Amino acid sequence: MDPLAQHSSETRTVSPLDDDHFHDECGVFGVFNHPDAAALTALGLHALQHRGQEAAGIVSDDGDIFHSHRALGSVGDNFNTENVIDRLKGSLAIGHVRYSTAGGSTAMRNIQPLYADLVFGGFAIAHNGNLTNARTCRRDLVERGCIFQSTSDTETILHRIATSRHRKVIDRFIDALRGVTGAYSLVALTRQKMYGVRDPFGVRPLVLGRIGDGWVLASETCALDIIGAEFERDIEPGEMVIISEDGVKSYKPFAPVEPKFCIFEYIYFARPDSVIGDRNVYSVRKQIGAELARESHVDADMVVPVPDSGVPAAIGYAAESGIPFDLGIIRSHYMGRTFIQPSDKIRNLGVKLKHNANRSWVKGKRIILVDDSIVRGTTSLKIVEMMRNAGAKEVHMRISSPPTTHPCYYGIDTPNKDKLMAHRMSVEEMAKHIGADSLAFITHDGLYRAVGEEKRNSECPQFCDACFTGDYPIPLVDKDGDPGPEQLTLLSEG
Ligand code: AMP
């Protein structure tokens, strides 16, 4: 299926139908009509590296043939030589960064963009999100004779395009997408055409930009900035754009639904300098901090962010409360995100490598620690202990999201429900467990106020906030509509 991929030829080590590893966190990028398409794509992916650090790939089209380079590791590690970039010839290119914990040959095979030679020619696709009927779909396709090369949910789209009875590429693509459910922001490439699609709910972001006479698609605006591209607009939920020498054509091929953008993108996942849906992510995070200060004030000497993710909310908290903001924890920038490690053992080690108390400032002080979320509780437990060991008199923890009680099935990696601290414990129990003098989370309404809504509309929430409510807006088909006790997780839990 993929003659161009630079991957090993090991045989599959897991059965695709038994494999739970469908979930991932990703970033996508594409350039149309630029002589340095591959180099710009590498830069764009570099700006999106926070969305996935395990693997990166680029497919380019020189009008004659497609070229591809895909490898495990960061963008910087893999697209750092002129050699690699020069081989990716053409004025069109798409790229992908991903995080998954599927190991060995499976990880290699899952690196995107996926590429296939179909009846109409080459087709490359890069996906951010997660399909909720991938398993069901895959079973049907396998029964019909499709031979899967990866465990990626994205490959089901590819096979659905390949087996569609329609003639035109666009009709095949739409037909394929009408048969899948879940979250998808896609960029795709056929000869001399680039496609961008957002699922009807618009769960994951996707923006359109301009560079000279060319066009850019990117998960976030920070990836436009890095190459000096102008932001044109968000791709709308349920919209498909086709970019060709005739310009940008927009289609709305799906039945309209209420959009459900992922609110966690604002809280943690997107980069603070990005603008999504007219909201600057940094401003939203500061606003959440201010709401948090109003909702759960406590007398203290210092507001300390858990760097880097807690910084904007801590700035907002400090400004609103009048309590000085200070760096009571220093972060080493030579470590990846703590959470993005395959095993608990390494994750524990990672926290120590990553953060250190700024002892002279912390000693004898009443501290308000601000972080964006508590997932397993590993970070909070260590950080509170670190503050106490550094001589803090009181440690109060404030979290800029509501308690994470449910897993995400739409493309953000979270552990199984039973590993989520907030699923197992009350807020009081959590405070006790992490050793904090007090613990408070932003309320649901406070969070909605921070993104500019009056309150959370519980009849029809304005965002997807399933990880805080269990209110899953898109059917979890593979789970028979029931989130169940277990997530189809990417993490191999020990
Ligand atoms: P934990 O230590 O398991 O409670 O994880 C919480 C920390 O991980 C927070 O400080 C967040 O900044 C970070 N985090 C939360 N969700 C994610 C995610 N889906 N991917 C990566 N990091 C995350």
Coordinates of C-alpha atoms and ligand atoms in Angstrom, one line a residue:
M1 CA 0.0 0.0 0.0
D2 CA 2.8 2.4 0.7
P3 CA 5.8 1.9 -1.6
L4 CA 7.2 5.3 -0.6
A5 CA 7.3 4.9 3.2
Q6 CA 10.7 4.7 4.9
H7 CA 9.7 2.0 7.3
S8 CA 10.9 -1.4 8.3
S9 CA 9.5 -4.5 6.8
E10 CA 8.9 -6.3 10.1
T11 CA 5.7 -8.2 10.2
R12 CA 2.8 -7.1 12.3
T13 CA 3.1 -7.9 16.0
V14 CA -0.5 -7.2 17.0
S15 CA -3.8 -8.2 15.5
P16 CA -5.4 -5.0 14.3
L17 CA -8.9 -6.1 15.4
D18 CA -7.6 -6.7 18.9
D19 CA -5.5 -3.6 19.0
D20 CA -6.7 -0.8 21.2
H21 CA -4.2 1.7 19.9
F22 CA -6.4 4.0 17.9
H23 CA -6.0 7.1 19.9
D24 CA -3.5 9.9 19.3
E25 CA -2.6 13.5 19.5
C26 CA -1.5 15.1 16.3
G27 CA -0.8 18.2 14.3
V28 CA -1.3 18.6 10.5
F29 CA 0.1 21.0 8.0
G30 CA 0.1 21.5 4.2
V31 CA 1.4 23.9 1.6
F32 CA 0.0 24.4 -1.9
N33 CA 2.0 26.2 -4.7
H34 CA 5.3 27.2 -3.1
P35 CA 8.7 26.3 -4.5
D36 CA 9.9 25.4 -0.9
A37 CA 6.8 23.5 0.0
A38 CA 8.6 20.7 1.9
A39 CA 10.9 23.1 3.8
L40 CA 7.9 25.2 4.8
T41 CA 6.0 22.1 5.9
A42 CA 9.0 21.1 8.1
L43 CA 8.9 24.5 9.7
G44 CA 5.1 24.4 10.2
L45 CA 5.4 21.0 11.8
H46 CA 8.2 22.3 14.0
A47 CA 5.7 24.9 15.3
L48 CA 3.2 22.1 15.9
Q49 CA 5.6 19.9 17.7
H50 CA 3.7 20.3 21.0
R51 CA 0.8 18.3 19.4
G52 CA 2.9 15.2 19.0
Q53 CA 6.5 14.3 19.5
E54 CA 6.8 10.7 18.6
A55 CA 6.9 10.8 14.9
A56 CA 6.8 13.2 11.9
G57 CA 6.3 12.8 8.2
I58 CA 6.0 14.8 5.0
V59 CA 4.7 13.8 1.6
S60 CA 5.3 16.1 -1.4
D61 CA 4.1 16.1 -5.0
D62 CA 6.3 17.4 -7.8
G63 CA 3.6 17.1 -10.4
D64 CA 5.0 13.8 -11.6
I65 CA 5.6 11.6 -8.6
F66 CA 5.1 11.8 -4.8
H67 CA 7.9 11.8 -2.4
S68 CA 7.8 10.9 1.3
H69 CA 9.9 10.9 4.4
R70 CA 8.5 9.6 7.7
A71 CA 10.4 8.7 10.8
L72 CA 10.1 8.2 14.5
G73 CA 11.3 11.2 16.6
S74 CA 10.9 14.9 16.5
V75 CA 10.7 17.2 13.4
G76 CA 14.1 18.7 14.3
D77 CA 15.7 15.2 14.4
N78 CA 14.3 14.1 11.1
F79 CA 14.0 17.1 8.8
N80 CA 17.3 18.7 9.7
T81 CA 19.3 18.2 6.6
E82 CA 19.1 19.8 3.1
N83 CA 19.4 16.2 1.8
V84 CA 16.1 15.2 3.3
I85 CA 14.3 18.3 2.3
D86 CA 15.8 18.4 -1.2
R87 CA 14.5 14.9 -1.8
L88 CA 10.9 16.1 -1.0
K89 CA 10.5 17.8 -4.4
G90 CA 7.5 19.7 -5.5
S91 CA 5.4 22.8 -4.8
L92 CA 2.8 20.8 -2.8
A93 CA 3.5 19.1 0.5
I94 CA 1.5 17.9 3.5
G95 CA 2.9 16.9 6.9
H96 CA 2.0 15.4 10.2
V97 CA 3.3 15.1 13.8
R98 CA 1.9 12.4 16.0
Y99 CA 2.1 11.0 19.5
S100 CA 1.3 7.4 20.1
T101 CA 2.7 4.8 22.2
A102 CA 2.3 1.8 19.9
G103 CA 5.8 0.5 19.7
G104 CA 8.1 -1.3 17.2
S105 CA 6.9 -2.0 13.7
T106 CA 3.4 -0.8 14.5
A107 CA 4.7 2.7 15.4
M108 CA 6.6 2.8 12.1
R109 CA 3.6 1.8 10.1
N110 CA 1.3 4.3 11.8
I111 CA 3.5 7.3 10.9
Q112 CA 1.5 9.8 8.7
P113 CA 0.9 11.1 6.2
L114 CA -0.4 7.7 5.0
Y115 CA 0.0 7.3 1.3
A116 CA -1.6 4.9 -1.2
D117 CA -1.7 4.4 -5.0
L118 CA -5.4 4.4 -5.7
V119 CA -7.3 3.9 -9.0
F120 CA -7.2 7.6 -9.7
G121 CA -3.5 8.0 -8.7
G122 CA -1.6 8.8 -5.5
F123 CA -3.4 9.9 -2.4
A124 CA -1.8 11.1 0.9
I125 CA -3.6 11.9 4.0
A126 CA -2.8 13.3 7.5
H127 CA -5.3 13.3 10.3
N128 CA -5.7 15.0 13.7
G129 CA -8.5 13.5 15.8
N130 CA -9.9 10.1 16.4
L131 CA -12.6 8.1 14.7
T132 CA -15.2 6.6 17.0
N133 CA -16.3 3.8 14.6
A134 CA -12.8 2.9 13.3
R135 CA -13.0 -0.6 14.6
T136 CA -16.4 -1.3 13.3
C137 CA -15.5 0.2 9.9
R138 CA -12.2 -1.7 9.8
R139 CA -14.0 -5.0 10.4
D140 CA -16.3 -4.4 7.5
L141 CA -13.4 -3.4 5.2
V142 CA -11.3 -6.4 6.2
E143 CA -14.3 -8.7 5.5
R144 CA -14.5 -7.1 2.1
G145 CA -10.9 -8.0 1.4
C146 CA -9.0 -4.8 2.4
I147 CA -5.5 -5.4 3.6
F148 CA -4.6 -3.0 6.3
Q149 CA -1.0 -1.9 6.8
S150 CA -1.3 0.0 10.0
T151 CA -3.4 0.1 13.2
S152 CA -4.3 3.7 12.5
D153 CA -8.0 4.7 12.4
T154 CA -7.0 7.0 9.5
E155 CA -6.4 4.0 7.3
T156 CA -10.1 3.2 7.3
I157 CA -10.7 6.5 5.5
L158 CA -8.1 5.5 2.9
H159 CA -9.7 2.1 2.3
R160 CA -13.2 3.7 2.1
I161 CA -11.9 6.0 -0.6
A162 CA -10.3 3.2 -2.4
T163 CA -13.4 1.0 -2.4
S164 CA -16.0 3.8 -3.0
R165 CA -18.1 3.2 -6.1
H166 CA -18.0 6.9 -7.0
R167 CA -15.8 8.0 -9.9
K168 CA -14.6 11.5 -9.0
V169 CA -12.0 11.9 -6.2
I170 CA -14.1 14.4 -4.3
D171 CA -17.2 12.2 -4.4
R172 CA -15.1 9.2 -3.2
F173 CA -13.6 11.3 -0.4
I174 CA -17.0 12.6 0.8
D175 CA -18.5 9.2 0.5
A176 CA -15.7 7.8 2.6
L177 CA -16.1 10.5 5.3
R178 CA -19.9 10.1 5.4
G179 CA -19.3 6.6 6.7
V180 CA -17.0 7.5 9.6
T181 CA -17.9 9.2 12.9
G182 CA -15.6 11.0 15.3
A183 CA -13.2 13.8 15.2
Y184 CA -11.1 14.6 12.2
S185 CA -9.2 17.6 10.9
L186 CA -7.6 16.3 7.7
V187 CA -5.2 17.5 5.1
A188 CA -4.8 15.4 2.0
L189 CA -3.0 15.5 -1.3
T190 CA -3.8 14.2 -4.8
R191 CA -1.8 15.2 -7.9
Q192 CA -1.7 19.0 -7.9
K193 CA -4.6 19.3 -5.4
M194 CA -4.7 19.8 -1.7
Y195 CA -7.7 19.1 0.5
G196 CA -8.6 20.3 4.0
V197 CA -11.6 18.9 6.0
R198 CA -13.0 19.4 9.4
D199 CA -15.6 16.9 10.9
P200 CA -19.2 18.3 11.2
F201 CA -18.6 19.0 14.9
G202 CA -15.3 20.8 14.3
V203 CA -13.7 19.1 17.3
R204 CA -10.1 19.8 16.3
P205 CA -8.9 23.0 14.9
L206 CA -7.8 23.6 11.2
V207 CA -7.0 27.0 9.7
L208 CA -6.3 28.3 6.2
G209 CA -3.5 30.7 5.4
R210 CA -1.9 32.4 2.5
I211 CA 1.8 32.7 1.5
G212 CA 2.6 34.6 -1.6
D213 CA 0.5 32.9 -4.4
G214 CA 0.3 29.8 -2.3
W215 CA -2.0 28.4 0.3
V216 CA -1.4 26.8 3.7
L217 CA -3.5 24.5 5.9
A218 CA -2.5 24.1 9.5
S219 CA -3.7 22.8 12.9
E220 CA -3.0 26.1 14.5
T221 CA -2.1 29.7 13.6
C222 CA 1.3 29.5 15.3
A223 CA 2.3 27.3 12.4
L224 CA 1.3 30.0 9.9
D225 CA 3.4 32.6 11.9
I226 CA 6.6 30.6 11.7
I227 CA 6.6 30.7 7.9
G228 CA 5.3 34.3 7.6
A229 CA 1.9 33.1 6.2
E230 CA -1.2 35.3 6.6
F231 CA -4.1 33.9 8.5
E232 CA -7.1 33.7 6.1
R233 CA -9.8 32.0 8.2
D234 CA -10.7 28.9 10.2
I235 CA -11.9 26.0 8.1
E236 CA -15.5 25.7 9.3
P237 CA -16.9 22.6 11.1
G238 CA -18.2 20.3 8.4
E239 CA -16.3 22.1 5.6
M240 CA -14.2 20.6 2.9
V241 CA -11.9 22.9 0.9
I242 CA -10.2 21.8 -2.3
I243 CA -7.2 23.9 -3.3
S244 CA -6.1 23.7 -6.9
E245 CA -4.8 26.1 -9.5
D246 CA -8.4 27.4 -9.7
G247 CA -8.1 28.6 -6.1
V248 CA -10.0 27.5 -3.0
K249 CA -13.3 25.8 -3.4
S250 CA -15.5 25.2 -0.4
Y251 CA -18.0 22.5 0.1
K252 CA -20.4 21.6 3.0
P253 CA -21.0 17.9 2.3
F254 CA -22.4 16.9 5.7
A255 CA -25.7 17.4 7.5
P256 CA -25.2 20.4 9.8
V257 CA -24.9 19.9 13.5
E258 CA -24.1 22.2 16.5
P259 CA -20.4 22.6 16.6
K260 CA -18.5 21.1 19.5
F261 CA -15.0 22.5 19.5
C262 CA -12.7 20.8 22.1
I263 CA -12.5 23.1 25.1
F264 CA -9.4 21.4 26.3
E265 CA -7.5 22.9 23.3
Y266 CA -8.0 26.3 25.0
I267 CA -7.0 25.0 28.4
Y268 CA -3.9 23.0 27.6
F269 CA -3.4 21.5 24.2
A270 CA -3.0 24.4 21.7
R271 CA -0.1 26.8 21.8
P272 CA -0.8 30.0 23.7
D273 CA 0.2 32.2 20.7
S274 CA -2.5 30.5 18.5
V275 CA -5.8 32.1 17.7
I276 CA -8.7 29.6 17.4
G277 CA -12.2 30.7 16.6
D278 CA -11.3 34.3 17.0
R279 CA -10.0 33.7 20.6
N280 CA -6.3 34.0 21.4
V281 CA -5.5 30.9 23.5
Y282 CA -3.2 32.9 25.9
S283 CA -6.0 35.4 26.6
V284 CA -8.5 32.6 27.3
R285 CA -6.0 30.9 29.7
K286 CA -5.4 34.3 31.6
Q287 CA -9.1 34.7 31.8
I288 CA -9.5 31.2 33.3
G289 CA -6.9 32.2 35.9
A290 CA -8.9 35.4 36.7
E291 CA -12.1 33.4 37.1
L292 CA -10.4 30.9 39.3
A293 CA -9.1 33.7 41.5
R294 CA -12.6 35.0 41.9
E295 CA -14.1 31.6 42.5
S296 CA -11.6 30.2 45.0
H297 CA -9.7 32.9 46.7
V298 CA -7.2 32.1 49.4
D299 CA -4.8 34.4 51.3
A300 CA -1.2 33.7 50.2
D301 CA 2.1 35.3 49.5
M302 CA 2.8 34.1 46.1
V303 CA 1.2 32.7 42.9
V304 CA 3.4 30.1 41.4
P305 CA 2.8 28.5 38.0
V306 CA 3.6 24.9 37.3
P307 CA 5.7 25.7 34.2
D308 CA 5.0 25.9 31.3
S309 CA 1.4 24.9 31.1
G310 CA 0.2 26.7 34.2
V311 CA 1.9 30.1 33.4
P312 CA -0.9 32.0 31.6
A313 CA -3.6 31.0 34.1
A314 CA -1.2 31.9 37.0
I315 CA -0.7 35.3 35.5
G316 CA -4.4 35.8 35.3
Y317 CA -4.9 34.5 38.8
A318 CA -2.2 36.9 40.2
A319 CA -3.5 39.9 38.4
E320 CA -7.1 39.3 39.6
S321 CA -6.1 38.4 43.2
G322 CA -3.4 41.0 43.6
I323 CA -1.0 38.3 45.0
P324 CA 2.4 38.6 43.4
F325 CA 3.3 36.2 40.6
D326 CA 6.7 34.5 41.0
L327 CA 8.6 31.6 39.5
G328 CA 8.8 29.3 42.5
I329 CA 9.5 26.4 40.1
I330 CA 12.0 26.4 37.4
R331 CA 11.6 24.1 34.4
S332 CA 14.3 22.5 32.4
H333 CA 13.6 23.0 28.7
Y334 CA 15.6 19.9 27.7
M335 CA 12.8 17.5 28.5
G336 CA 9.6 16.8 26.6
R337 CA 6.1 17.1 28.1
T338 CA 6.0 14.9 31.2
F339 CA 2.8 13.3 30.2
I340 CA 4.1 12.2 26.9
Q341 CA 6.2 9.2 28.1
P342 CA 5.2 5.6 27.7
S343 CA 5.5 4.2 31.2
D344 CA 4.7 5.4 34.7
K345 CA 8.2 4.6 35.7
I346 CA 9.7 7.0 33.2
R347 CA 7.0 9.6 33.8
N348 CA 7.9 9.7 37.5
L349 CA 11.5 10.1 36.7
G350 CA 10.6 12.8 34.2
V351 CA 8.9 15.0 36.7
K352 CA 12.1 15.2 38.7
L353 CA 14.1 15.9 35.7
K354 CA 11.8 18.6 34.5
H355 CA 10.9 20.8 37.5
N356 CA 13.0 22.1 40.4
A357 CA 11.9 24.4 43.3
N358 CA 13.3 27.9 43.4
R359 CA 14.1 27.3 47.0
S360 CA 15.1 30.8 48.1
W361 CA 11.8 32.2 46.9
V362 CA 9.6 29.5 48.2
K363 CA 10.9 29.1 51.8
G364 CA 8.5 30.3 54.5
K365 CA 5.9 31.4 51.9
R366 CA 2.2 30.6 51.5
I367 CA 2.1 29.4 47.9
I368 CA -0.8 29.1 45.4
L369 CA 0.3 26.6 42.8
V370 CA -1.5 26.9 39.4
D371 CA -1.6 24.1 36.9
D372 CA -3.9 23.4 33.9
S373 CA -5.1 19.9 34.8
I374 CA -4.8 16.9 37.0
V375 CA -5.0 13.7 35.1
R376 CA -3.4 10.8 37.0
G377 CA -2.2 13.2 39.7
T378 CA 1.5 12.3 39.3
T379 CA 2.6 15.9 38.6
S380 CA 0.6 17.5 41.4
L381 CA 1.8 15.0 44.0
K382 CA 5.4 15.6 43.1
I383 CA 5.1 19.4 42.8
V384 CA 3.4 19.8 46.2
E385 CA 6.0 17.7 47.8
M386 CA 8.7 19.7 46.1
M387 CA 7.2 22.9 47.5
R388 CA 7.0 21.5 51.0
N389 CA 10.6 20.2 50.8
A390 CA 11.7 23.7 49.7
G391 CA 10.2 25.1 52.9
A392 CA 6.8 26.4 51.8
K393 CA 4.5 27.2 54.8
E394 CA 1.3 26.5 53.0
V395 CA 0.6 25.0 49.5
H396 CA -2.7 25.7 47.8
M397 CA -3.4 24.1 44.4
R398 CA -5.6 25.8 41.8
I399 CA -6.4 24.0 38.6
S400 CA -7.5 25.9 35.4
S401 CA -9.8 23.0 34.2
P402 CA -12.7 21.3 35.9
P403 CA -11.8 17.8 37.3
T404 CA -10.9 15.4 34.4
T405 CA -13.4 12.6 35.1
H406 CA -13.7 11.0 31.7
P407 CA -11.4 9.9 28.9
C408 CA -11.3 11.7 25.6
Y409 CA -12.3 9.5 22.6
Y410 CA -11.8 12.4 20.1
G411 CA -8.0 12.6 19.7
I412 CA -6.5 13.7 23.0
D413 CA -4.7 10.9 24.7
T414 CA -6.0 10.3 28.2
P415 CA -5.6 7.2 30.4
N416 CA -8.5 4.8 31.2
K417 CA -11.2 6.2 33.4
D418 CA -10.0 4.2 36.4
K419 CA -6.6 5.9 36.2
L420 CA -8.1 9.4 36.3
M421 CA -7.7 10.7 39.8
A422 CA -10.9 12.8 39.6
H423 CA -12.9 9.7 38.6
R424 CA -11.7 7.8 41.6
M425 CA -11.7 10.6 44.3
S426 CA -13.6 13.6 45.5
V427 CA -11.9 17.0 45.5
E428 CA -11.3 16.7 49.2
E429 CA -9.7 13.2 48.8
M430 CA -7.6 14.5 46.0
A431 CA -6.3 17.4 48.1
K432 CA -5.4 15.0 50.8
H433 CA -3.8 12.6 48.4
I434 CA -1.5 15.2 46.8
G435 CA -0.8 16.7 50.2
A436 CA -2.2 20.2 49.5
D437 CA -3.6 22.5 52.1
S438 CA -6.5 23.2 49.7
L439 CA -7.4 22.3 46.2
A440 CA -9.9 23.9 43.8
F441 CA -10.8 23.5 40.2
I442 CA -12.4 26.1 37.9
T443 CA -16.2 25.5 37.7
H444 CA -17.8 24.5 34.4
D445 CA -19.6 27.9 34.3
G446 CA -16.3 29.7 35.2
L447 CA -14.6 28.0 32.3
Y448 CA -17.4 28.9 29.9
R449 CA -17.3 32.6 31.1
A450 CA -13.5 32.6 30.3
V451 CA -14.2 31.6 26.7
G452 CA -16.8 34.4 26.4
E453 CA -20.0 32.5 27.1
E454 CA -22.4 33.5 29.8
K455 CA -22.4 29.9 31.3
R456 CA -22.4 26.3 30.2
N457 CA -25.6 25.5 28.4
S458 CA -26.3 22.1 29.9
E459 CA -29.0 21.3 27.4
C460 CA -26.6 21.8 24.5
P461 CA -23.1 22.7 25.6
Q462 CA -21.3 25.1 23.3
F463 CA -18.1 23.0 23.3
C464 CA -17.0 19.4 23.6
D465 CA -16.2 19.1 27.3
A466 CA -16.7 15.4 27.6
C467 CA -13.5 14.9 29.6
F468 CA -15.1 17.0 32.4
T469 CA -18.7 15.9 32.1
G470 CA -19.0 12.5 30.3
D471 CA -21.3 14.3 27.8
Y472 CA -20.0 12.8 24.6
P473 CA -21.4 14.7 21.6
I474 CA -20.4 12.2 18.9
P475 CA -21.6 8.6 19.2
L476 CA -18.9 6.2 20.5
V477 CA -19.9 3.5 18.0
D478 CA -17.1 1.1 18.8
K479 CA -18.3 1.2 22.4
D480 CA -21.9 0.6 21.5
G481 CA -22.7 4.2 22.5
D482 CA -21.5 3.5 26.0
P483 CA -18.1 5.0 27.1
G484 CA -17.7 1.9 29.3
P485 CA -15.2 1.3 31.9
E486 CA -12.2 1.3 29.5
Q487 CA -10.9 3.6 26.9
L488 CA -9.5 2.4 23.6
T489 CA -6.2 3.8 24.8
L490 CA -2.9 4.5 23.2
L491 CA -1.0 4.2 26.4
S492 CA 0.2 0.8 27.3
E493 CA -0.7 0.8 30.9
G494 CA 1.5 -1.3 33.1
Ligands
AMP1 P1 -0.8 14.1 35.7 O1 0.6 14.2 36.2 O2 -1.1 12.7 35.2 O3 -1.9 14.5 36.6 O4 -0.9 15.0 34.4 C1 -1.2 16.3 34.5 C2 -0.2 17.1 33.7 O5 0.0 16.6 32.4 C3 -0.6 18.6 33.7 O6 0.4 19.3 34.3 C4 -0.8 18.9 32.2 O7 0.0 20.0 31.9 C5 -0.3 17.7 31.5 N1 -1.4 17.1 30.6 C6 -2.7 17.0 30.8 N2 -3.3 16.4 29.8 C7 -2.4 16.0 28.9 C8 -2.4 15.4 27.6 N3 -3.5 14.9 27.1 N4 -1.2 15.2 27.0 C9 -0.1 15.6 27.6 N5 0.0 16.3 28.7 C10 -1.1 16.5 29.4

